[in-house]
Tab-separated table of C-alpha atoms in Angstrom:
chain	number	residue	atom	x	y	z
A	25	ASN	CA	45.693	188.186	-7.803
A	26	GLN	CA	46.017	184.379	-6.473
A	27	SER	CA	49.619	183.875	-7.086
A	28	GLY	CA	50.744	187.151	-5.318
A	29	ALA	CA	52.451	188.906	-8.085
A	30	LYS	CA	51.505	192.420	-8.220
A	31	HIS	CA	50.256	193.918	-11.602
A	32	GLU	CA	49.363	197.707	-12.423
A	33	THR	CA	45.781	197.797	-12.429
A	34	ARG	CA	43.754	200.453	-14.694
A	35	VAL	CA	39.837	200.292	-14.251
A	36	ILE	CA	37.784	201.301	-17.368
A	37	MET	CA	34.253	202.141	-16.633
A	38	THR	CA	31.663	201.172	-19.660
A	39	SER	CA	28.841	203.131	-20.578
A	40	TYR	CA	26.954	200.537	-18.644
A	41	GLY	CA	29.121	200.739	-15.638
A	42	ALA	CA	30.896	197.381	-16.000
A	43	ALA	CA	34.401	197.579	-15.208
A	44	ASP	CA	37.242	196.371	-17.120
A	45	ALA	CA	40.600	195.677	-15.779
A	46	VAL	CA	43.433	196.378	-17.783
A	47	GLY	CA	46.668	194.184	-16.800
A	48	SER	CA	45.463	192.230	-13.670
A	49	ASP	CA	43.785	189.207	-13.267
A	50	SER	CA	40.070	189.130	-11.951
A	51	TYR	CA	38.115	187.128	-9.572
A	52	ASP	CA	35.181	187.390	-11.718
A	53	SER	CA	36.751	185.961	-14.873
A	54	VAL	CA	38.424	182.655	-13.247
A	55	THR	CA	36.103	179.532	-13.176
A	56	ARG	CA	36.700	178.251	-9.475
A	57	PRO	CA	36.905	174.685	-8.901
A	58	HIS	CA	34.093	174.927	-6.255
A	59	GLY	CA	30.603	176.694	-6.476
A	60	ASN	CA	27.391	176.674	-8.300
A	61	THR	CA	26.572	176.258	-11.833
A	62	TRP	CA	24.510	178.755	-13.746
A	63	TRP	CA	21.414	176.400	-13.286
A	64	GLU	CA	21.966	176.138	-9.418
A	65	THR	CA	22.416	179.929	-9.123
A	66	LEU	CA	19.196	180.601	-11.224
A	67	SER	CA	17.597	178.213	-8.609
A	68	THR	CA	19.055	179.858	-5.717
A	69	ILE	CA	18.019	183.178	-6.976
A	70	PHE	CA	14.453	182.125	-7.305
A	71	LYS	CA	14.512	180.577	-3.766
A	72	GLY	CA	16.101	184.040	-2.483
A	73	ILE	CA	13.669	186.439	-3.996
A	74	VAL	CA	10.394	184.461	-4.267
A	75	GLY	CA	8.694	184.037	-0.745
A	76	SER	CA	5.656	184.605	1.437
A	77	GLY	CA	5.442	188.227	-0.168
A	78	ILE	CA	4.214	187.016	-3.550
A	79	LEU	CA	0.705	186.287	-1.497
A	80	ALA	CA	0.283	189.994	-0.890
A	81	LEU	CA	0.533	190.917	-4.551
A	82	PRO	CA	-3.529	190.205	-5.470
A	83	VAL	CA	-4.442	192.882	-2.637
A	84	ALA	CA	-1.723	195.113	-3.936
A	85	PHE	CA	-3.590	194.439	-7.524
A	86	LYS	CA	-7.187	195.195	-5.850
A	87	GLU	CA	-5.532	198.530	-4.392
A	88	THR	CA	-4.232	199.757	-7.594
A	89	GLY	CA	-6.699	198.197	-10.118
A	90	LEU	CA	-5.430	195.911	-12.787
A	91	ALA	CA	-3.858	198.106	-15.462
A	92	LEU	CA	-2.093	200.197	-12.992
A	93	GLY	CA	-0.980	197.166	-10.890
A	94	THR	CA	0.184	195.613	-14.157
A	95	LEU	CA	2.250	198.867	-15.250
A	96	CYS	CA	3.468	199.071	-11.695
A	97	LEU	CA	4.618	195.380	-11.439
A	98	LEU	CA	6.870	195.906	-14.609
A	99	ALA	CA	8.105	198.885	-13.514
A	100	PHE	CA	9.478	197.614	-10.148
A	101	ALA	CA	10.556	194.339	-12.220
A	102	VAL	CA	12.871	196.566	-14.312
A	103	VAL	CA	14.043	199.110	-11.459
A	104	SER	CA	14.568	196.079	-9.140
A	105	LEU	CA	16.759	194.211	-11.472
A	106	TYR	CA	18.843	197.487	-12.587
A	107	THR	CA	19.576	198.042	-8.722
A	108	HIS	CA	20.547	194.382	-8.398
A	109	ARG	CA	22.728	194.588	-11.210
A	110	ILE	CA	24.435	197.735	-10.057
A	111	ILE	CA	25.143	196.240	-6.492
A	112	ILE	CA	27.193	193.304	-8.456
A	113	LEU	CA	28.894	195.728	-10.819
A	114	THR	CA	29.879	197.923	-7.984
A	115	ILE	CA	31.224	195.041	-6.084
A	116	GLN	CA	32.773	193.909	-9.330
A	117	ALA	CA	34.598	197.308	-9.267
A	118	LEU	CA	35.751	197.078	-6.226
A	119	ARG	CA	37.747	193.624	-6.181
A	120	LYS	CA	39.511	194.881	-9.201
A	121	LYS	CA	40.735	197.925	-6.982
A	122	ASN	CA	41.695	194.931	-4.409
A	123	MET	CA	39.292	196.031	-1.823
A	124	GLY	CA	37.567	192.561	-1.512
A	125	GLY	CA	38.382	189.590	1.013
A	126	GLU	CA	39.725	186.306	0.574
A	127	ASP	CA	38.420	185.274	-2.901
A	128	GLY	CA	37.396	188.669	-3.493
A	129	ARG	CA	34.261	188.573	-0.847
A	130	ILE	CA	32.658	191.442	-0.325
A	131	GLU	CA	29.304	191.519	1.830
A	132	TYR	CA	26.472	193.997	1.425
A	133	GLN	CA	27.407	195.801	4.771
A	134	ASP	CA	31.065	195.837	3.414
A	135	LEU	CA	29.995	197.907	0.634
A	136	SER	CA	28.036	200.254	2.548
A	137	ARG	CA	31.067	200.718	4.692
A	138	PHE	CA	33.323	201.266	1.654
A	139	THR	CA	30.889	204.024	0.423
A	140	PHE	CA	30.040	205.537	3.679
A	141	GLY	CA	31.893	204.575	6.568
A	142	TRP	CA	30.632	203.736	9.842
A	143	VAL	CA	27.331	205.771	9.367
A	144	GLY	CA	26.620	203.277	6.029
A	145	GLU	CA	27.404	200.083	7.738
A	146	ALA	CA	24.828	201.514	10.482
A	147	ILE	CA	22.110	202.308	7.874
A	148	SER	CA	22.728	198.839	6.318
A	149	ALA	CA	22.712	196.892	9.840
A	150	PHE	CA	19.429	198.641	10.783
A	151	SER	CA	17.756	198.191	7.535
A	152	MET	CA	18.401	194.422	7.724
A	153	ILE	CA	17.328	194.027	11.424
A	154	THR	CA	14.137	196.053	10.764
A	155	THR	CA	13.527	193.668	7.637
A	156	GLN	CA	14.278	190.483	9.331
A	157	LEU	CA	12.119	191.293	12.208
A	158	GLY	CA	9.513	192.530	9.800
A	159	GLY	CA	9.629	189.536	8.009
A	160	CYS	CA	8.658	187.554	11.048
A	161	VAL	CA	5.861	189.587	11.804
A	162	SER	CA	4.492	189.092	8.576
A	163	PHE	CA	5.108	185.026	9.058
A	164	LEU	CA	3.170	185.289	12.223
A	165	VAL	CA	0.163	187.605	11.016
A	166	PHE	CA	-0.338	185.018	8.261
A	167	ILE	CA	-0.069	182.262	10.471
A	168	ALA	CA	-2.431	183.562	13.006
A	169	GLU	CA	-5.166	184.519	10.065
A	170	ASN	CA	-5.171	181.043	8.570
A	171	MET	CA	-5.116	178.926	11.846
A	172	THR	CA	-7.995	180.867	13.137
A	173	ASP	CA	-9.806	179.415	10.186
A	174	VAL	CA	-8.511	175.713	10.866
A	175	ALA	CA	-8.615	175.779	14.508
A	176	GLY	CA	-11.809	177.906	15.009
A	177	VAL	CA	-9.847	180.063	17.703
A	178	SER	CA	-8.934	183.991	17.561
A	179	PRO	CA	-5.849	185.168	16.030
A	180	PHE	CA	-4.758	186.324	19.678
A	181	HIS	CA	-5.061	182.728	20.974
A	182	VAL	CA	-2.924	181.459	18.040
A	183	MET	CA	-0.212	184.028	18.567
A	184	ILE	CA	-0.249	183.234	22.548
A	185	SER	CA	0.061	179.661	21.576
A	186	MET	CA	2.948	180.064	19.630
A	187	PHE	CA	5.055	181.854	21.885
A	188	PRO	CA	6.489	179.055	23.663
A	189	ILE	CA	7.291	176.985	20.385
A	190	LEU	CA	8.680	180.326	18.899
A	191	THR	CA	11.141	180.828	22.076
A	192	ILE	CA	12.204	177.309	21.673
A	193	MET	CA	13.390	177.605	18.017
A	194	ALA	CA	14.966	181.095	18.704
A	195	LEU	CA	17.040	179.786	21.461
A	196	ILE	CA	18.479	177.328	19.097
A	197	LYS	CA	21.867	179.096	18.083
A	198	ASP	CA	22.871	176.699	15.291
A	199	GLY	CA	21.435	177.834	12.139
A	200	SER	CA	22.197	174.236	10.228
A	201	MET	CA	19.385	172.501	11.980
A	202	PHE	CA	16.878	174.127	10.333
A	203	ALA	CA	18.703	174.091	6.708
A	204	GLY	CA	16.148	171.976	5.409
A	205	THR	CA	13.413	174.012	6.149
A	206	SER	CA	14.029	176.080	3.046
A	207	HIS	CA	12.965	173.125	0.718
A	208	LEU	CA	9.461	172.484	2.768
A	209	GLY	CA	8.859	176.478	2.193
A	210	ASN	CA	9.573	175.933	-1.264
A	211	LEU	CA	7.372	172.917	-1.536
A	212	ALA	CA	4.366	174.507	0.581
A	213	LEU	CA	4.433	177.765	-1.429
A	214	ILE	CA	4.222	175.730	-4.664
A	215	LEU	CA	1.337	174.042	-3.182
A	216	ALA	CA	-0.183	177.290	-2.231
A	217	ILE	CA	0.076	178.978	-5.269
A	218	SER	CA	-1.375	175.693	-7.372
A	219	THR	CA	-4.333	175.605	-5.135
A	220	VAL	CA	-5.231	179.362	-5.538
A	221	PHE	CA	-4.956	178.764	-9.238
A	222	TRP	CA	-6.866	175.479	-8.889
A	223	TYR	CA	-9.482	177.408	-6.929
A	224	GLY	CA	-9.738	180.302	-9.126
A	225	PHE	CA	-10.264	178.435	-12.288
A	226	SER	CA	-12.487	175.936	-11.171
A	227	TYR	CA	-14.974	178.087	-9.150
A	228	SER	CA	-14.622	181.764	-9.866
A	229	PRO	CA	-13.196	182.169	-13.496
A	230	PRO	CA	-11.623	185.501	-14.774
A	231	SER	CA	-14.190	187.326	-16.557
A	232	THR	CA	-13.289	188.374	-20.438
A	233	ASP	CA	-15.470	191.853	-19.865
A	234	MET	CA	-12.207	193.746	-18.634
A	235	SER	CA	-15.053	196.614	-17.495
A	236	THR	CA	-15.990	194.476	-14.694
A	237	TYR	CA	-12.287	195.189	-13.063
A	238	THR	CA	-11.270	198.481	-11.766
A	239	GLN	CA	-8.211	199.470	-13.807
A	240	PHE	CA	-6.726	202.376	-12.285
A	241	ARG	CA	-6.915	203.431	-8.608
A	242	PRO	CA	-4.043	205.514	-7.957
A	243	HIS	CA	-4.432	206.254	-4.404
A	244	GLY	CA	-3.095	202.475	-3.904
A	245	LEU	CA	0.247	203.386	-5.213
A	246	PRO	CA	1.824	203.756	-1.675
A	247	ILE	CA	0.808	200.135	-0.705
A	248	PHE	CA	1.625	198.583	-3.790
A	249	PHE	CA	5.214	200.429	-3.479
A	250	GLY	CA	5.510	198.684	-0.247
A	251	ILE	CA	4.457	195.030	-1.362
A	252	GLY	CA	6.376	195.671	-4.457
A	253	VAL	CA	9.586	196.407	-2.899
A	254	TYR	CA	9.075	193.447	-0.296
A	255	THR	CA	8.390	190.765	-2.947
A	256	PHE	CA	11.475	191.724	-5.162
A	257	SER	CA	14.156	192.884	-2.840
A	258	ALA	CA	17.007	190.379	-2.158
A	259	HIS	CA	19.880	192.615	-2.650
A	260	CYS	CA	21.698	191.129	0.514
A	261	GLU	CA	20.923	187.536	-0.940
A	262	VAL	CA	21.950	188.376	-4.414
A	263	VAL	CA	25.586	189.556	-3.052
A	264	PHE	CA	25.850	186.133	-1.112
A	265	ILE	CA	24.852	184.152	-4.132
A	266	GLU	CA	26.761	185.514	-6.542
A	267	GLN	CA	30.035	185.026	-4.463
A	268	SER	CA	29.067	181.423	-4.070
A	269	MET	CA	28.982	181.003	-7.925
A	270	LYS	CA	31.845	179.077	-9.727
A	271	LYS	CA	31.904	181.461	-12.605
A	272	ARG	CA	30.976	184.954	-11.283
A	273	SER	CA	31.491	186.826	-14.716
A	274	GLU	CA	28.067	184.946	-15.554
A	275	PHE	CA	26.077	185.842	-13.001
A	276	LEU	CA	24.433	188.936	-14.376
A	277	SER	CA	23.011	186.768	-17.209
A	278	VAL	CA	21.444	184.397	-14.435
A	279	LEU	CA	20.287	187.357	-12.596
A	280	SER	CA	18.452	188.961	-15.532
A	281	ALA	CA	16.795	185.343	-16.531
A	282	ALA	CA	15.855	184.813	-13.160
A	283	PHE	CA	14.071	188.149	-13.120
A	284	ILE	CA	12.221	187.483	-16.025
A	285	GLY	CA	10.804	184.096	-14.695
A	286	ILE	CA	9.885	185.946	-11.417
A	287	THR	CA	8.381	188.924	-13.176
A	288	ALA	CA	6.015	186.478	-15.124
A	289	LEU	CA	5.092	184.460	-12.114
A	290	TYR	CA	4.369	187.471	-10.042
A	291	LEU	CA	2.144	189.185	-12.790
A	292	ALA	CA	0.377	185.947	-13.426
A	293	PHE	CA	-0.266	185.218	-9.738
A	294	GLY	CA	-1.238	188.807	-8.764
A	295	ALA	CA	-3.298	189.716	-11.644
A	296	LEU	CA	-5.095	186.275	-12.115
A	297	CYS	CA	-5.996	186.470	-8.383
A	298	TYR	CA	-7.615	189.750	-8.931
A	299	MET	CA	-9.447	188.627	-11.798
A	300	PHE	CA	-10.548	185.865	-9.955
A	301	PHE	CA	-12.153	187.537	-6.867
A	302	GLY	CA	-12.135	191.023	-7.995
A	303	ASP	CA	-12.864	193.888	-5.327
A	304	SER	CA	-13.433	191.109	-2.960
A	305	THR	CA	-9.894	189.856	-3.154
A	306	SER	CA	-8.729	189.213	0.602
A	307	GLU	CA	-5.258	190.886	1.761
A	308	ILE	CA	-4.675	187.151	2.685
A	309	ILE	CA	-5.790	185.272	-0.320
A	310	PHE	CA	-6.719	182.022	1.337
A	311	GLU	CA	-10.023	183.737	2.947
A	312	ASN	CA	-11.119	183.643	-0.686
A	313	LEU	CA	-11.322	180.058	-0.634
A	314	GLY	CA	-13.675	179.319	1.973
A	315	THR	CA	-13.073	177.232	4.961
A	316	THR	CA	-15.413	174.194	3.783
A	317	SER	CA	-12.870	172.324	1.698
A	318	ASN	CA	-10.627	169.998	3.645
A	319	PHE	CA	-8.105	170.339	0.970
A	320	VAL	CA	-7.676	173.692	1.156
A	321	LEU	CA	-7.658	173.442	4.772
A	322	PHE	CA	-4.707	171.123	4.485
A	323	VAL	CA	-2.888	173.503	2.325
A	324	LYS	CA	-3.221	176.346	4.750
A	325	VAL	CA	-1.833	174.062	7.343
A	326	CYS	CA	1.035	173.411	5.161
A	327	ILE	CA	2.133	176.570	4.551
A	328	CYS	CA	1.640	178.005	8.283
A	329	VAL	CA	4.123	174.953	9.170
A	330	ALA	CA	6.498	175.880	6.622
A	331	LEU	CA	6.429	179.579	7.874
A	332	LEU	CA	6.545	178.554	11.225
A	333	VAL	CA	10.005	176.549	11.243
A	334	GLN	CA	11.313	179.213	8.826
A	335	TYR	CA	10.888	181.983	11.623
A	336	PRO	CA	14.068	181.224	13.459
A	337	ILE	CA	15.966	181.375	10.167
A	338	VAL	CA	14.599	184.797	9.428
A	339	LEU	CA	15.039	185.954	12.982
A	340	LEU	CA	18.878	184.383	13.110
A	341	PRO	CA	20.517	187.512	11.393
A	342	ALA	CA	18.580	190.080	13.228
A	343	THR	CA	19.701	188.402	16.447
A	344	THR	CA	23.128	187.667	15.614
A	345	THR	CA	23.627	191.486	14.661
A	346	ILE	CA	21.968	192.830	17.730
A	347	GLU	CA	24.167	190.512	19.829
A	348	ASP	CA	27.351	191.751	18.101
A	349	LEU	CA	26.275	195.466	18.397
A	350	LEU	CA	25.577	194.714	22.191
A	351	LYS	CA	28.670	192.626	22.942
A	352	ALA	CA	26.531	189.758	24.350
A	353	LYS	CA	27.423	186.675	22.347
A	354	GLY	CA	29.984	186.044	25.408
A	355	SER	CA	27.147	185.865	27.615
A	356	LEU	CA	24.503	182.890	27.497
A	357	VAL	CA	22.089	184.663	29.688
A	358	TRP	CA	22.222	188.105	27.884
A	359	SER	CA	21.816	186.291	24.374
A	360	ASN	CA	19.175	184.007	25.713
A	361	ALA	CA	17.487	187.271	27.029
A	362	ILE	CA	17.830	189.183	24.007
A	363	ARG	CA	16.495	186.292	21.897
A	364	ILE	CA	13.516	185.870	23.843
A	365	LEU	CA	12.666	189.457	23.947
A	366	LEU	CA	12.870	189.708	20.025
A	367	VAL	CA	10.307	186.821	20.013
A	368	ALA	CA	8.073	188.819	22.390
A	369	PHE	CA	8.290	191.832	20.301
A	370	THR	CA	7.379	190.403	17.204
A	371	VAL	CA	4.296	188.537	18.759
A	372	PHE	CA	3.297	191.847	20.451
A	373	LEU	CA	3.540	193.934	16.961
A	374	ALA	CA	1.563	190.857	14.972
A	375	ILE	CA	-1.184	191.092	17.568
A	376	ALA	CA	-1.205	195.127	17.534
A	377	ILE	CA	-0.879	195.097	13.906
A	378	PRO	CA	-2.871	191.935	12.459
A	379	SER	CA	-2.900	192.738	8.961
A	380	PHE	CA	-0.782	191.205	6.529
A	381	GLU	CA	-1.289	193.880	3.854
A	382	VAL	CA	-0.124	196.572	5.936
A	383	VAL	CA	2.827	194.730	7.757
A	384	THR	CA	4.219	193.638	4.207
A	385	SER	CA	3.734	197.077	2.777
A	386	PHE	CA	5.502	198.892	5.935
A	387	VAL	CA	8.671	196.817	6.122
A	388	GLY	CA	8.716	197.021	2.071
A	389	ALA	CA	8.621	200.847	2.568
A	390	PHE	CA	10.434	201.356	5.483
A	391	SER	CA	13.109	198.861	5.661
A	392	ASN	CA	13.566	197.567	2.373
A	393	GLY	CA	13.318	200.901	0.308
A	394	VAL	CA	16.905	201.951	1.639
A	395	VAL	CA	18.265	198.827	0.866
A	396	ALA	CA	16.599	198.659	-2.691
A	397	PHE	CA	16.429	202.078	-3.969
A	398	VAL	CA	18.482	203.984	-1.852
A	399	LEU	CA	21.958	202.741	-1.066
A	400	PRO	CA	22.373	200.869	-4.525
A	401	PRO	CA	22.653	203.815	-6.809
A	402	LEU	CA	24.612	205.745	-4.172
A	403	CYS	CA	27.395	203.374	-3.932
A	404	TYR	CA	27.334	202.787	-7.659
A	405	LEU	CA	27.883	206.471	-8.363
A	406	ALA	CA	30.908	206.700	-5.619
A	407	HIS	CA	32.806	203.680	-7.181
A	408	ALA	CA	31.926	204.419	-10.913
A	409	PRO	CA	33.163	207.659	-11.317
A	410	ASN	CA	33.114	207.273	-15.055
A	411	LEU	CA	29.505	207.124	-15.777
A	412	GLY	CA	27.931	209.251	-18.322
A	413	SER	CA	25.951	212.245	-17.317
A	414	THR	CA	22.510	210.606	-18.190
A	415	GLU	CA	23.374	207.454	-15.980
A	416	ARG	CA	24.400	209.840	-13.129
A	417	CYS	CA	21.771	211.720	-13.001
A	418	PHE	CA	19.420	208.682	-13.172
A	419	ASN	CA	21.076	207.106	-10.365
A	420	TYR	CA	20.920	210.308	-8.264
A	421	GLY	CA	17.250	210.384	-9.390
A	422	LEU	CA	16.453	206.915	-8.053
A	423	ALA	CA	18.128	207.437	-4.916
A	424	VAL	CA	15.977	210.460	-4.245
A	425	PHE	CA	12.825	208.625	-5.291
A	426	GLY	CA	13.896	205.969	-3.244
A	427	VAL	CA	13.956	208.310	-0.018
A	428	VAL	CA	10.640	210.323	-1.120
A	429	ALA	CA	9.144	206.919	-1.758
A	430	SER	CA	10.017	205.163	1.350
A	431	VAL	CA	8.780	207.997	3.547
A	432	TYR	CA	5.617	208.678	2.226
A	433	SER	CA	4.811	204.971	1.560
A	434	SER	CA	5.609	204.612	5.260
A	435	ILE	CA	3.426	207.479	6.603
A	436	VAL	CA	0.596	206.395	4.492
A	437	VAL	CA	0.579	202.929	5.585
A	438	ILE	CA	0.831	204.249	9.591
A	439	ALA	CA	-2.068	206.643	8.899
A	440	CYS	CA	-4.353	203.605	7.373
A	441	VAL	CA	-3.539	201.661	10.594
A	442	PHE	CA	-4.934	204.331	12.539
A	443	ASN	CA	-7.568	205.536	10.360
A	444	PRO	CA	-8.352	202.836	7.677
A	445	THR	CA	-11.182	205.118	6.254
A	446	ALA	CA	-8.894	207.878	5.463
A	447	SER	CA	-8.699	209.182	1.768
A	448	VAL	CA	-5.195	207.693	1.203
A	449	CYS	CA	-6.016	204.322	1.887
């Protein structure tokens, strides 16, 4: 309550878990003088969710088949939208209990701490660190594979050549210096998707005979789970975006609209690319475009440069969290040593696991799985006690599914690294 007056607050949970406050002003219903509009928020959500993970969707469809892949993607979209929504609903309920900070601000790690204490905060921090480092590794693998075609050298030499550049960028502590790189990344991604569509429709148009495509391949479900979570998960980002909106009460409608558009884009790209190239679909889709076209090579260079300059932005949350945990921010030597070691660690993993499909799937299953499928329903259940029995059972089941699917998918991905010919791969 910004006026400072005290009001008795009674929280009523609707059948959808939306909290209504009786007798109190709400942070969510007030239109603030500053913040993003409906359309600006929509654009920000798109940028927060759609990233390099979309380029792994074609191979996810190859792993599961066209029909099963389509069903899985739609299921992921619905469940992911639900878990994003309940995170926001939980935060709104906490605000009405005056548990938020200034202006009702509650971060994802705060939510975990309010629910599970230091254990929840630790789990959230660990998942965030591994997610950010995994994203960096996936960037490096993607860059190395594509620059191999452009420069004609091995991925190992590409990695070693990038190490000094990555180190210099990681040592820059002012993240605002890389603020413009997100726009470069967006433009490069649009160019990449457009190029794949152009090449596919021009040189390898999809067949009208659906029998030419594998429709169901269940053994690929663990891989699809990891990639699906990786591409849809933006729970930490969405919390920040909601708090930056001018009228927060409209956020859920923006979120739903964004997910409809993103799902359509993902389905079109993943399914059409598989239909373009069939079972020859490569884990890095640009490998299906050949190396003879100068334009294709130009697009590869563009997206590699975009990912390269976004590397320090993705690495930054992990470095700052680790520096806080080790209390190294006050020491320039230790702070720089941590950053150099993290760069070396990501480069080492990219060399050791040179598979974009494996990296994105493992990061999605191992790191994003907890943030996307386990913590949201548990936090929601803890702070929405008047939910109906059906919704409570559904959320408990979702949390259990998240744990089982994350563990199983992670084990399968690791098994496939050491034995690619195993029956589960």
